[in-house]
mmCIF file with all atom_site columns, C-alpha atoms in Angstrom:
data_model
loop_
_atom_site.group_PDB
_atom_site.id
_atom_site.type_symbol
_atom_site.label_atom_id
_atom_site.label_alt_id
_atom_site.label_comp_id
_atom_site.label_asym_id
_atom_site.label_entity_id
_atom_site.label_seq_id
_atom_site.pdbx_PDB_ins_code
_atom_site.Cartn_x
_atom_site.Cartn_y
_atom_site.Cartn_z
_atom_site.occupancy
_atom_site.B_iso_or_equiv
_atom_site.pdbx_formal_charge
_atom_site.auth_seq_id
_atom_site.auth_comp_id
_atom_site.auth_asym_id
_atom_site.auth_atom_id
_atom_site.pdbx_PDB_model_num
ATOM 1   C CA . MET A 1 1   ? -14.766 -18.894 -46.439 1.00 0.00 ? 9   MET A CA 1
ATOM 2   C CA . LYS A 1 2   ? -14.441 -20.010 -42.816 1.00 0.00 ? 10  LYS A CA 1
ATOM 3   C CA . SER A 1 3   ? -12.493 -16.841 -42.003 1.00 0.00 ? 11  SER A CA 1
ATOM 4   C CA . SER A 1 4   ? -15.209 -14.567 -43.430 1.00 0.00 ? 12  SER A CA 1
ATOM 5   C CA . VAL A 1 5   ? -17.913 -16.476 -41.577 1.00 0.00 ? 13  VAL A CA 1
ATOM 6   C CA . ARG A 1 6   ? -16.007 -16.018 -38.311 1.00 0.00 ? 14  ARG A CA 1
ATOM 7   C CA . LEU A 1 7   ? -15.631 -12.273 -38.886 1.00 0.00 ? 15  LEU A CA 1
ATOM 8   C CA . VAL A 1 8   ? -19.351 -11.917 -39.561 1.00 0.00 ? 16  VAL A CA 1
ATOM 9   C CA . TRP A 1 9   ? -20.218 -14.005 -36.500 1.00 0.00 ? 17  TRP A CA 1
ATOM 10  C CA . CYS A 1 10  ? -17.896 -11.934 -34.282 1.00 0.00 ? 18  CYS A CA 1
ATOM 11  C CA . GLY A 1 11  ? -19.527 -8.770  -35.535 1.00 0.00 ? 19  GLY A CA 1
ATOM 12  C CA . VAL A 1 12  ? -22.995 -10.101 -34.747 1.00 0.00 ? 20  VAL A CA 1
ATOM 13  C CA . ILE A 1 13  ? -21.982 -11.171 -31.223 1.00 0.00 ? 21  ILE A CA 1
ATOM 14  C CA . ALA A 1 14  ? -20.210 -7.868  -30.575 1.00 0.00 ? 22  ALA A CA 1
ATOM 15  C CA . ALA A 1 15  ? -23.353 -5.995  -31.644 1.00 0.00 ? 23  ALA A CA 1
ATOM 16  C CA . LEU A 1 16  ? -25.305 -7.977  -29.082 1.00 0.00 ? 24  LEU A CA 1
ATOM 17  C CA . GLY A 1 17  ? -22.836 -6.914  -26.379 1.00 0.00 ? 25  GLY A CA 1
ATOM 18  C CA . LEU A 1 18  ? -21.871 -10.484 -25.491 1.00 0.00 ? 26  LEU A CA 1
ATOM 19  C CA . ALA A 1 19  ? -18.405 -11.594 -24.342 1.00 0.00 ? 27  ALA A CA 1
ATOM 20  C CA . THR A 1 20  ? -16.617 -13.896 -26.777 1.00 0.00 ? 28  THR A CA 1
ATOM 21  C CA . GLY A 1 21  ? -13.187 -15.128 -27.665 1.00 0.00 ? 29  GLY A CA 1
ATOM 22  C CA . CYS A 1 22  ? -13.257 -12.966 -30.793 1.00 0.00 ? 30  CYS A CA 1
ATOM 23  C CA . SER A 1 23  ? -11.680 -9.928  -29.138 1.00 0.00 ? 31  SER A CA 1
ATOM 24  C CA . SER A 1 24  ? -7.962  -9.824  -28.373 1.00 0.00 ? 32  SER A CA 1
ATOM 25  C CA . GLU A 1 25  ? -8.360  -7.001  -25.848 1.00 0.00 ? 33  GLU A CA 1
ATOM 26  C CA . GLN A 1 26  ? -7.271  -7.768  -22.300 1.00 0.00 ? 34  GLN A CA 1
ATOM 27  C CA . GLN A 1 27  ? -9.680  -7.544  -19.406 1.00 0.00 ? 35  GLN A CA 1
ATOM 28  C CA . PRO A 1 28  ? -9.181  -4.174  -17.620 1.00 0.00 ? 36  PRO A CA 1
ATOM 29  C CA . LEU A 1 29  ? -7.256  -4.250  -14.330 1.00 0.00 ? 37  LEU A CA 1
ATOM 30  C CA . SER A 1 30  ? -10.208 -2.704  -12.515 1.00 0.00 ? 38  SER A CA 1
ATOM 31  C CA . GLU A 1 31  ? -12.379 -5.660  -13.544 1.00 0.00 ? 39  GLU A CA 1
ATOM 32  C CA . LYS A 1 32  ? -9.769  -8.385  -13.175 1.00 0.00 ? 40  LYS A CA 1
ATOM 33  C CA . TYR A 1 33  ? -8.602  -7.201  -9.754  1.00 0.00 ? 41  TYR A CA 1
ATOM 34  C CA . PRO A 1 34  ? -11.481 -5.094  -8.367  1.00 0.00 ? 42  PRO A CA 1
ATOM 35  C CA . THR A 1 35  ? -10.497 -5.320  -4.691  1.00 0.00 ? 43  THR A CA 1
ATOM 36  C CA . GLN A 1 36  ? -6.810  -4.551  -5.199  1.00 0.00 ? 44  GLN A CA 1
ATOM 37  C CA . TRP A 1 37  ? -7.707  -1.713  -7.580  1.00 0.00 ? 45  TRP A CA 1
ATOM 38  C CA . LYS A 1 38  ? -10.040 -0.066  -5.062  1.00 0.00 ? 46  LYS A CA 1
ATOM 39  C CA . THR A 1 39  ? -7.633  -0.530  -2.157  1.00 0.00 ? 47  THR A CA 1
ATOM 40  C CA . CYS A 1 40  ? -4.666  0.973   -4.022  1.00 0.00 ? 48  CYS A CA 1
ATOM 41  C CA . ASP A 1 41  ? -6.720  3.942   -5.211  1.00 0.00 ? 49  ASP A CA 1
ATOM 42  C CA . ALA A 1 42  ? -8.098  4.515   -1.700  1.00 0.00 ? 50  ALA A CA 1
ATOM 43  C CA . LEU A 1 43  ? -4.684  4.393   -0.005  1.00 0.00 ? 51  LEU A CA 1
ATOM 44  C CA . PHE A 1 44  ? -2.599  6.266   -2.578  1.00 0.00 ? 52  PHE A CA 1
ATOM 45  C CA . GLY A 1 45  ? -5.132  8.346   -4.496  1.00 0.00 ? 53  GLY A CA 1
ATOM 46  C CA . ALA A 1 46  ? -6.501  7.615   -7.982  1.00 0.00 ? 54  ALA A CA 1
ATOM 47  C CA . LYS A 1 47  ? -4.268  10.189  -9.710  1.00 0.00 ? 55  LYS A CA 1
ATOM 48  C CA . ASN A 1 48  ? -1.138  8.775   -8.104  1.00 0.00 ? 56  ASN A CA 1
ATOM 49  C CA . MET A 1 49  ? -2.110  5.263   -9.123  1.00 0.00 ? 57  MET A CA 1
ATOM 50  C CA . ASP A 1 50  ? -2.756  6.402   -12.706 1.00 0.00 ? 58  ASP A CA 1
ATOM 51  C CA . ALA A 1 51  ? 0.738   7.883   -12.769 1.00 0.00 ? 59  ALA A CA 1
ATOM 52  C CA . LEU A 1 52  ? 2.229   4.749   -11.249 1.00 0.00 ? 60  LEU A CA 1
ATOM 53  C CA . ARG A 1 53  ? 0.516   2.486   -13.774 1.00 0.00 ? 61  ARG A CA 1
ATOM 54  C CA . ASP A 1 54  ? 1.883   4.656   -16.581 1.00 0.00 ? 62  ASP A CA 1
ATOM 55  C CA . ILE A 1 55  ? 5.397   4.351   -15.148 1.00 0.00 ? 63  ILE A CA 1
ATOM 56  C CA . LEU A 1 56  ? 5.159   0.572   -14.845 1.00 0.00 ? 64  LEU A CA 1
ATOM 57  C CA . GLY A 1 57  ? 3.854   0.321   -18.396 1.00 0.00 ? 65  GLY A CA 1
ATOM 58  C CA . PRO A 1 58  ? 0.287   -0.111  -19.641 1.00 0.00 ? 66  PRO A CA 1
ATOM 59  C CA . ASP A 1 59  ? 0.806   -3.659  -20.940 1.00 0.00 ? 67  ASP A CA 1
ATOM 60  C CA . ASP A 1 60  ? 0.774   -6.878  -18.918 1.00 0.00 ? 68  ASP A CA 1
ATOM 61  C CA . LEU A 1 61  ? 0.113   -5.174  -15.597 1.00 0.00 ? 69  LEU A CA 1
ATOM 62  C CA . GLU A 1 62  ? -1.069  -7.393  -12.765 1.00 0.00 ? 70  GLU A CA 1
ATOM 63  C CA . PHE A 1 63  ? -1.649  -7.189  -9.044  1.00 0.00 ? 71  PHE A CA 1
ATOM 64  C CA . THR A 1 64  ? 0.439   -9.818  -7.277  1.00 0.00 ? 72  THR A CA 1
ATOM 65  C CA . ASN A 1 65  ? -0.916  -9.423  -3.735  1.00 0.00 ? 73  ASN A CA 1
ATOM 66  C CA . ARG A 1 66  ? -4.046  -11.236 -2.602  1.00 0.00 ? 74  ARG A CA 1
ATOM 67  C CA . PRO A 1 67  ? -7.312  -9.256  -2.479  1.00 0.00 ? 75  PRO A CA 1
ATOM 68  C CA . LEU A 1 68  ? -7.365  -7.153  0.668   1.00 0.00 ? 76  LEU A CA 1
ATOM 69  C CA . SER A 1 69  ? -9.923  -4.411  1.225   1.00 0.00 ? 77  SER A CA 1
ATOM 70  C CA . VAL A 1 70  ? -9.263  -1.247  3.205   1.00 0.00 ? 78  VAL A CA 1
ATOM 71  C CA . GLU A 1 71  ? -11.896 -2.415  5.691   1.00 0.00 ? 79  GLU A CA 1
ATOM 72  C CA . LYS A 1 72  ? -10.005 -5.666  6.315   1.00 0.00 ? 80  LYS A CA 1
ATOM 73  C CA . ILE A 1 73  ? -6.738  -3.790  6.759   1.00 0.00 ? 81  ILE A CA 1
ATOM 74  C CA . ARG A 1 74  ? -8.353  -1.456  9.279   1.00 0.00 ? 82  ARG A CA 1
ATOM 75  C CA . LYS A 1 75  ? -10.053 -4.309  11.102  1.00 0.00 ? 83  LYS A CA 1
ATOM 76  C CA . GLY A 1 76  ? -6.879  -6.402  11.246  1.00 0.00 ? 84  GLY A CA 1
ATOM 77  C CA . LEU A 1 77  ? -4.672  -3.614  12.570  1.00 0.00 ? 85  LEU A CA 1
ATOM 78  C CA . THR A 1 78  ? -7.279  -2.534  15.111  1.00 0.00 ? 86  THR A CA 1
ATOM 79  C CA . GLU A 1 79  ? -7.835  -6.060  16.416  1.00 0.00 ? 87  GLU A CA 1
ATOM 80  C CA . GLU A 1 80  ? -4.088  -6.525  16.853  1.00 0.00 ? 88  GLU A CA 1
ATOM 81  C CA . ALA A 1 81  ? -3.941  -3.306  18.868  1.00 0.00 ? 89  ALA A CA 1
ATOM 82  C CA . LEU A 1 82  ? -6.688  -4.519  21.208  1.00 0.00 ? 90  LEU A CA 1
ATOM 83  C CA . GLU A 1 83  ? -5.193  -7.966  21.805  1.00 0.00 ? 91  GLU A CA 1
ATOM 84  C CA . PRO A 1 84  ? -2.133  -8.993  23.842  1.00 0.00 ? 92  PRO A CA 1
ATOM 85  C CA . TYR A 1 85  ? 0.992   -9.248  21.712  1.00 0.00 ? 93  TYR A CA 1
ATOM 86  C CA . ASP A 1 86  ? 1.853   -12.784 20.629  1.00 0.00 ? 94  ASP A CA 1
ATOM 87  C CA . GLU A 1 87  ? 5.652   -13.029 20.888  1.00 0.00 ? 95  GLU A CA 1
ATOM 88  C CA . ILE A 1 88  ? 5.672   -16.283 18.900  1.00 0.00 ? 96  ILE A CA 1
ATOM 89  C CA . GLU A 1 89  ? 3.435   -15.232 16.015  1.00 0.00 ? 97  GLU A CA 1
ATOM 90  C CA . GLY A 1 90  ? 4.490   -11.585 15.924  1.00 0.00 ? 98  GLY A CA 1
ATOM 91  C CA . PHE A 1 91  ? 2.496   -9.037  13.956  1.00 0.00 ? 99  PHE A CA 1
ATOM 92  C CA . ASP A 1 92  ? 0.628   -9.624  10.702  1.00 0.00 ? 100 ASP A CA 1
ATOM 93  C CA . GLU A 1 93  ? 1.921   -7.833  7.623   1.00 0.00 ? 101 GLU A CA 1
ATOM 94  C CA . TYR A 1 94  ? -0.623  -6.453  5.159   1.00 0.00 ? 102 TYR A CA 1
ATOM 95  C CA . ASP A 1 95  ? 0.452   -6.400  1.507   1.00 0.00 ? 103 ASP A CA 1
ATOM 96  C CA . VAL A 1 96  ? -1.734  -3.488  0.505   1.00 0.00 ? 104 VAL A CA 1
ATOM 97  C CA . CYS A 1 97  ? -0.647  -2.833  -3.077  1.00 0.00 ? 105 CYS A CA 1
ATOM 98  C CA . TRP A 1 98  ? 1.757   -4.906  -5.167  1.00 0.00 ? 106 TRP A CA 1
ATOM 99  C CA . LEU A 1 99  ? 1.651   -4.051  -8.849  1.00 0.00 ? 107 LEU A CA 1
ATOM 100 C CA . SER A 1 100 ? 3.868   -5.645  -11.475 1.00 0.00 ? 108 SER A CA 1
ATOM 101 C CA . GLY A 1 101 ? 4.573   -4.621  -15.060 1.00 0.00 ? 109 GLY A CA 1
ATOM 102 C CA . GLY A 1 102 ? 7.915   -3.764  -16.596 1.00 0.00 ? 110 GLY A CA 1
ATOM 103 C CA . SER A 1 103 ? 9.053   -3.483  -12.972 1.00 0.00 ? 111 SER A CA 1
ATOM 104 C CA . GLN A 1 104 ? 7.359   -3.990  -9.614  1.00 0.00 ? 112 GLN A CA 1
ATOM 105 C CA . PHE A 1 105 ? 5.809   -1.687  -7.011  1.00 0.00 ? 113 PHE A CA 1
ATOM 106 C CA . ARG A 1 106 ? 5.388   -3.073  -3.504  1.00 0.00 ? 114 ARG A CA 1
ATOM 107 C CA . SER A 1 107 ? 3.869   -1.529  -0.396  1.00 0.00 ? 115 SER A CA 1
ATOM 108 C CA . ASP A 1 108 ? 2.714   -2.889  2.930   1.00 0.00 ? 116 ASP A CA 1
ATOM 109 C CA . VAL A 1 109 ? 1.673   -1.826  6.415   1.00 0.00 ? 117 VAL A CA 1
ATOM 110 C CA . ALA A 1 110 ? 1.968   -3.436  9.844   1.00 0.00 ? 118 ALA A CA 1
ATOM 111 C CA . TRP A 1 111 ? 2.499   -2.761  13.495  1.00 0.00 ? 119 TRP A CA 1
ATOM 112 C CA . ALA A 1 112 ? 6.246   -2.164  13.653  1.00 0.00 ? 120 ALA A CA 1
ATOM 113 C CA . ALA A 1 113 ? 8.565   -4.771  15.087  1.00 0.00 ? 121 ALA A CA 1
ATOM 114 C CA . ALA A 1 114 ? 10.883  -1.947  16.182  1.00 0.00 ? 122 ALA A CA 1
ATOM 115 C CA . SER A 1 115 ? 10.210  -0.318  19.541  1.00 0.00 ? 123 SER A CA 1
ATOM 116 C CA . LEU A 1 116 ? 9.899   3.396   20.176  1.00 0.00 ? 124 LEU A CA 1
ATOM 117 C CA . LYS A 1 117 ? 13.239  3.254   21.990  1.00 0.00 ? 125 LYS A CA 1
ATOM 118 C CA . GLU A 1 118 ? 14.909  1.725   18.927  1.00 0.00 ? 126 GLU A CA 1
ATOM 119 C CA . VAL A 1 119 ? 13.681  4.342   16.476  1.00 0.00 ? 127 VAL A CA 1
ATOM 120 C CA . GLN A 1 120 ? 14.574  7.164   18.869  1.00 0.00 ? 128 GLN A CA 1
ATOM 121 C CA . SER A 1 121 ? 18.164  5.948   19.135  1.00 0.00 ? 129 SER A CA 1
ATOM 122 C CA . SER A 1 122 ? 20.569  8.374   17.457  1.00 0.00 ? 130 SER A CA 1
ATOM 123 C CA . SER A 1 123 ? 22.815  5.465   16.440  1.00 0.00 ? 131 SER A CA 1
ATOM 124 C CA . GLY A 1 124 ? 20.064  3.632   14.547  1.00 0.00 ? 132 GLY A CA 1
ATOM 125 C CA . ARG A 1 125 ? 18.863  3.891   10.954  1.00 0.00 ? 133 ARG A CA 1
ATOM 126 C CA . TRP A 1 126 ? 15.788  5.952   11.807  1.00 0.00 ? 134 TRP A CA 1
ATOM 127 C CA . LYS A 1 127 ? 15.629  9.715   11.357  1.00 0.00 ? 135 LYS A CA 1
ATOM 128 C CA . ARG A 1 128 ? 13.084  11.832  13.164  1.00 0.00 ? 136 ARG A CA 1
ATOM 129 C CA . VAL A 1 129 ? 10.941  14.009  10.919  1.00 0.00 ? 137 VAL A CA 1
ATOM 130 C CA . GLY A 1 130 ? 8.644   16.265  12.890  1.00 0.00 ? 138 GLY A CA 1
ATOM 131 C CA . PRO A 1 131 ? 7.165   15.455  16.299  1.00 0.00 ? 139 PRO A CA 1
ATOM 132 C CA . ASP A 1 132 ? 5.604   12.076  15.527  1.00 0.00 ? 140 ASP A CA 1
ATOM 133 C CA . LEU A 1 133 ? 7.266   10.533  12.476  1.00 0.00 ? 141 LEU A CA 1
ATOM 134 C CA . TYR A 1 134 ? 10.469  8.556   11.944  1.00 0.00 ? 142 TYR A CA 1
ATOM 135 C CA . VAL A 1 135 ? 11.778  7.634   8.517   1.00 0.00 ? 143 VAL A CA 1
ATOM 136 C CA . ALA A 1 136 ? 14.356  5.227   7.115   1.00 0.00 ? 144 ALA A CA 1
ATOM 137 C CA . ASN A 1 137 ? 15.388  5.123   3.475   1.00 0.00 ? 145 ASN A CA 1
ATOM 138 C CA . SER A 1 138 ? 17.471  2.125   2.495   1.00 0.00 ? 146 SER A CA 1
ATOM 139 C CA . ALA A 1 139 ? 17.692  -0.501  -0.257  1.00 0.00 ? 147 ALA A CA 1
ATOM 140 C CA . GLY A 1 140 ? 15.193  1.429   -2.354  1.00 0.00 ? 148 GLY A CA 1
ATOM 141 C CA . THR A 1 141 ? 12.443  1.325   0.275   1.00 0.00 ? 149 THR A CA 1
ATOM 142 C CA . ILE A 1 142 ? 11.027  4.179   2.332   1.00 0.00 ? 150 ILE A CA 1
ATOM 143 C CA . ASP A 1 143 ? 9.906   3.090   5.810   1.00 0.00 ? 151 ASP A CA 1
ATOM 144 C CA . LEU A 1 144 ? 7.754   5.394   7.903   1.00 0.00 ? 152 LEU A CA 1
ATOM 145 C CA . VAL A 1 145 ? 6.847   4.700   11.535  1.00 0.00 ? 153 VAL A CA 1
ATOM 146 C CA . PHE A 1 146 ? 4.703   6.777   13.846  1.00 0.00 ? 154 PHE A CA 1
ATOM 147 C CA . ARG A 1 147 ? 3.183   6.316   17.267  1.00 0.00 ? 155 ARG A CA 1
ATOM 148 C CA . CYS A 1 148 ? -0.483  5.369   17.077  1.00 0.00 ? 156 CYS A CA 1
ATOM 149 C CA . GLU A 1 149 ? -2.781  5.025   20.064  1.00 0.00 ? 157 GLU A CA 1
ATOM 150 C CA . VAL A 1 150 ? -5.950  3.040   19.446  1.00 0.00 ? 158 VAL A CA 1
ATOM 151 C CA . ARG A 1 151 ? -9.097  3.656   21.453  1.00 0.00 ? 159 ARG A CA 1
ATOM 152 C CA . GLY A 1 152 ? -9.783  0.743   23.799  1.00 0.00 ? 160 GLY A CA 1
ATOM 153 C CA . ALA A 1 153 ? -6.229  -0.627  23.796  1.00 0.00 ? 161 ALA A CA 1
ATOM 154 C CA . SER A 1 154 ? -4.756  -1.516  27.175  1.00 0.00 ? 162 SER A CA 1
ATOM 155 C CA . ASN A 1 155 ? -2.027  0.720   28.570  1.00 0.00 ? 163 ASN A CA 1
ATOM 156 C CA . GLY A 1 156 ? -0.112  -2.447  29.398  1.00 0.00 ? 164 GLY A CA 1
ATOM 157 C CA . GLN A 1 157 ? 0.232   -3.428  25.757  1.00 0.00 ? 165 GLN A CA 1
ATOM 158 C CA . GLN A 1 158 ? 3.649   -2.025  24.948  1.00 0.00 ? 166 GLN A CA 1
ATOM 159 C CA . ALA A 1 159 ? 4.278   -3.773  21.631  1.00 0.00 ? 167 ALA A CA 1
ATOM 160 C CA . GLN A 1 160 ? 1.569   -2.113  19.512  1.00 0.00 ? 168 GLN A CA 1
ATOM 161 C CA . VAL A 1 161 ? 3.073   1.350   19.658  1.00 0.00 ? 169 VAL A CA 1
ATOM 162 C CA . LEU A 1 162 ? 4.305   2.177   16.177  1.00 0.00 ? 170 LEU A CA 1
ATOM 163 C CA . LEU A 1 163 ? 2.489   1.775   12.886  1.00 0.00 ? 171 LEU A CA 1
ATOM 164 C CA . GLU A 1 164 ? 4.764   1.209   9.914   1.00 0.00 ? 172 GLU A CA 1
ATOM 165 C CA . ALA A 1 165 ? 4.196   1.912   6.223   1.00 0.00 ? 173 ALA A CA 1
ATOM 166 C CA . ARG A 1 166 ? 6.699   0.735   3.595   1.00 0.00 ? 174 ARG A CA 1
ATOM 167 C CA . VAL A 1 167 ? 6.850   1.743   -0.069  1.00 0.00 ? 175 VAL A CA 1
ATOM 168 C CA . SER A 1 168 ? 9.395   0.327   -2.510  1.00 0.00 ? 176 SER A CA 1
ATOM 169 C CA . ASP A 1 169 ? 11.191  2.000   -5.401  1.00 0.00 ? 177 ASP A CA 1
ATOM 170 C CA . VAL A 1 170 ? 10.227  0.571   -8.795  1.00 0.00 ? 178 VAL A CA 1
ATOM 171 C CA . GLY A 1 171 ? 13.664  1.082   -10.314 1.00 0.00 ? 179 GLY A CA 1
ATOM 172 C CA . SER A 1 172 ? 12.557  3.354   -13.149 1.00 0.00 ? 180 SER A CA 1
ATOM 173 C CA . PRO A 1 173 ? 14.012  6.777   -14.066 1.00 0.00 ? 181 PRO A CA 1
ATOM 174 C CA . GLU A 1 174 ? 10.446  8.082   -14.230 1.00 0.00 ? 182 GLU A CA 1
ATOM 175 C CA . PHE A 1 175 ? 9.830   7.081   -10.616 1.00 0.00 ? 183 PHE A CA 1
ATOM 176 C CA . SER A 1 176 ? 11.317  10.153  -8.948  1.00 0.00 ? 184 SER A CA 1
ATOM 177 C CA . GLN A 1 177 ? 12.344  10.455  -5.304  1.00 0.00 ? 185 GLN A CA 1
ATOM 178 C CA . THR A 1 178 ? 9.698   13.149  -4.892  1.00 0.00 ? 186 THR A CA 1
ATOM 179 C CA . PHE A 1 179 ? 6.963   10.839  -6.178  1.00 0.00 ? 187 PHE A CA 1
ATOM 180 C CA . HIS A 1 180 ? 8.294   7.999   -4.009  1.00 0.00 ? 188 HIS A CA 1
ATOM 181 C CA . GLU A 1 181 ? 8.038   10.199  -0.912  1.00 0.00 ? 189 GLU A CA 1
ATOM 182 C CA . GLU A 1 182 ? 4.557   11.395  -1.881  1.00 0.00 ? 190 GLU A CA 1
ATOM 183 C CA . LEU A 1 183 ? 3.311   7.805   -2.109  1.00 0.00 ? 191 LEU A CA 1
ATOM 184 C CA . ALA A 1 184 ? 4.851   6.968   1.282   1.00 0.00 ? 192 ALA A CA 1
ATOM 185 C CA . VAL A 1 185 ? 3.224   10.012  2.892   1.00 0.00 ? 193 VAL A CA 1
ATOM 186 C CA . ARG A 1 186 ? -0.173  9.223   1.345   1.00 0.00 ? 194 ARG A CA 1
ATOM 187 C CA . LEU A 1 187 ? -0.043  5.635   2.596   1.00 0.00 ? 195 LEU A CA 1
ATOM 188 C CA . ALA A 1 188 ? 0.979   6.634   6.122   1.00 0.00 ? 196 ALA A CA 1
ATOM 189 C CA . ARG A 1 189 ? -1.786  9.234   6.338   1.00 0.00 ? 197 ARG A CA 1
ATOM 190 C CA . ALA A 1 190 ? -4.396  6.861   4.948   1.00 0.00 ? 198 ALA A CA 1
ATOM 191 C CA . VAL A 1 191 ? -3.530  4.147   7.470   1.00 0.00 ? 199 VAL A CA 1
ATOM 192 C CA . ARG A 1 192 ? -3.426  6.671   10.317  1.00 0.00 ? 200 ARG A CA 1
ATOM 193 C CA . ASP A 1 193 ? -6.905  7.896   9.403   1.00 0.00 ? 201 ASP A CA 1
ATOM 194 C CA . GLU A 1 194 ? -8.353  4.418   8.878   1.00 0.00 ? 202 GLU A CA 1
ATOM 195 C CA . VAL A 1 195 ? -7.100  3.131   12.230  1.00 0.00 ? 203 VAL A CA 1
ATOM 196 C CA . ALA A 1 196 ? -8.156  6.450   13.793  1.00 0.00 ? 204 ALA A CA 1
ATOM 197 C CA . CYS A 1 197 ? -5.057  7.030   15.939  1.00 0.00 ? 205 CYS A CA 1
ATOM 198 C CA . THR A 1 198 ? -6.387  8.990   18.905  1.00 0.00 ? 206 THR A CA 1
ATOM 199 C CA . ASN A 1 199 ? -3.096  10.861  19.385  1.00 0.00 ? 207 ASN A CA 1
ATOM 200 C CA . GLU A 1 200 ? -3.481  12.265  15.837  1.00 0.00 ? 208 GLU A CA 1
ATOM 201 C CA . PRO A 1 201 ? 0.150   11.853  14.701  1.00 0.00 ? 209 PRO A CA 1
ATOM 202 C CA . VAL A 1 202 ? 1.430   14.468  12.254  1.00 0.00 ? 210 VAL A CA 1
ATOM 203 C CA . ILE A 1 203 ? 2.685   13.143  8.910   1.00 0.00 ? 211 ILE A CA 1
ATOM 204 C CA . PRO A 1 204 ? 4.512   16.037  7.184   1.00 0.00 ? 212 PRO A CA 1
ATOM 205 C CA . ASP A 1 205 ? 4.674   16.515  3.419   1.00 0.00 ? 213 ASP A CA 1
ATOM 206 C CA . ASP A 1 206 ? 8.459   16.755  3.325   1.00 0.00 ? 214 ASP A CA 1
ATOM 207 C CA . LEU A 1 207 ? 10.331  13.727  4.639   1.00 0.00 ? 215 LEU A CA 1
ATOM 208 C CA . ALA A 1 208 ? 13.674  15.526  4.248   1.00 0.00 ? 216 ALA A CA 1
ATOM 209 C CA . ILE A 1 209 ? 15.425  12.474  2.833   1.00 0.00 ? 217 ILE A CA 1
ATOM 210 C CA . ARG A 1 210 ? 16.131  13.647  -0.705  1.00 0.00 ? 218 ARG A CA 1
ATOM 211 C CA . GLU A 1 211 ? 19.824  13.838  -1.506  1.00 0.00 ? 219 GLU A CA 1
#
């Protein structure tokens, strides 16, 4: 009898459109993590994020980075470019989209710790791709760095030269190298446009790192 009463009561509450403990459905990611959801979609594109969520698996997905809006990322990077470099504190790193399911996707952006001289060295791990972009692909992570000049920054500030975007591999057969590169390119372009690099660095489609 108690079971039938509960079923009836759940039906009445559902008809009224009220939230209850009767439903076993999980709260949608877009509602549970609204800021992370919007930031990931803005930086990588909604279609790419749909594909990524499918690869990671529809069940038990969660964002593991703290809420960080695109506006805060832009503001943080821009402020760092306008301030003298703190050799003790270094640069802030912005965890822009960390999504976990059956495996984990991680991506972040920051002013690069590497100097322009380091990435231009032929003996280093960086490979030049086009006039403005350098790429490194190691340990399942694609790193992209490009020179970014910010309006109002002092010419004497030599540290804030390169913006870096990193995108990890999720370790799934469905996560192809082509898709990995596409996500890295989208993130680099989005950050370039948000920070409004006055030198307008070119981020090519093909990173030329596929084996």
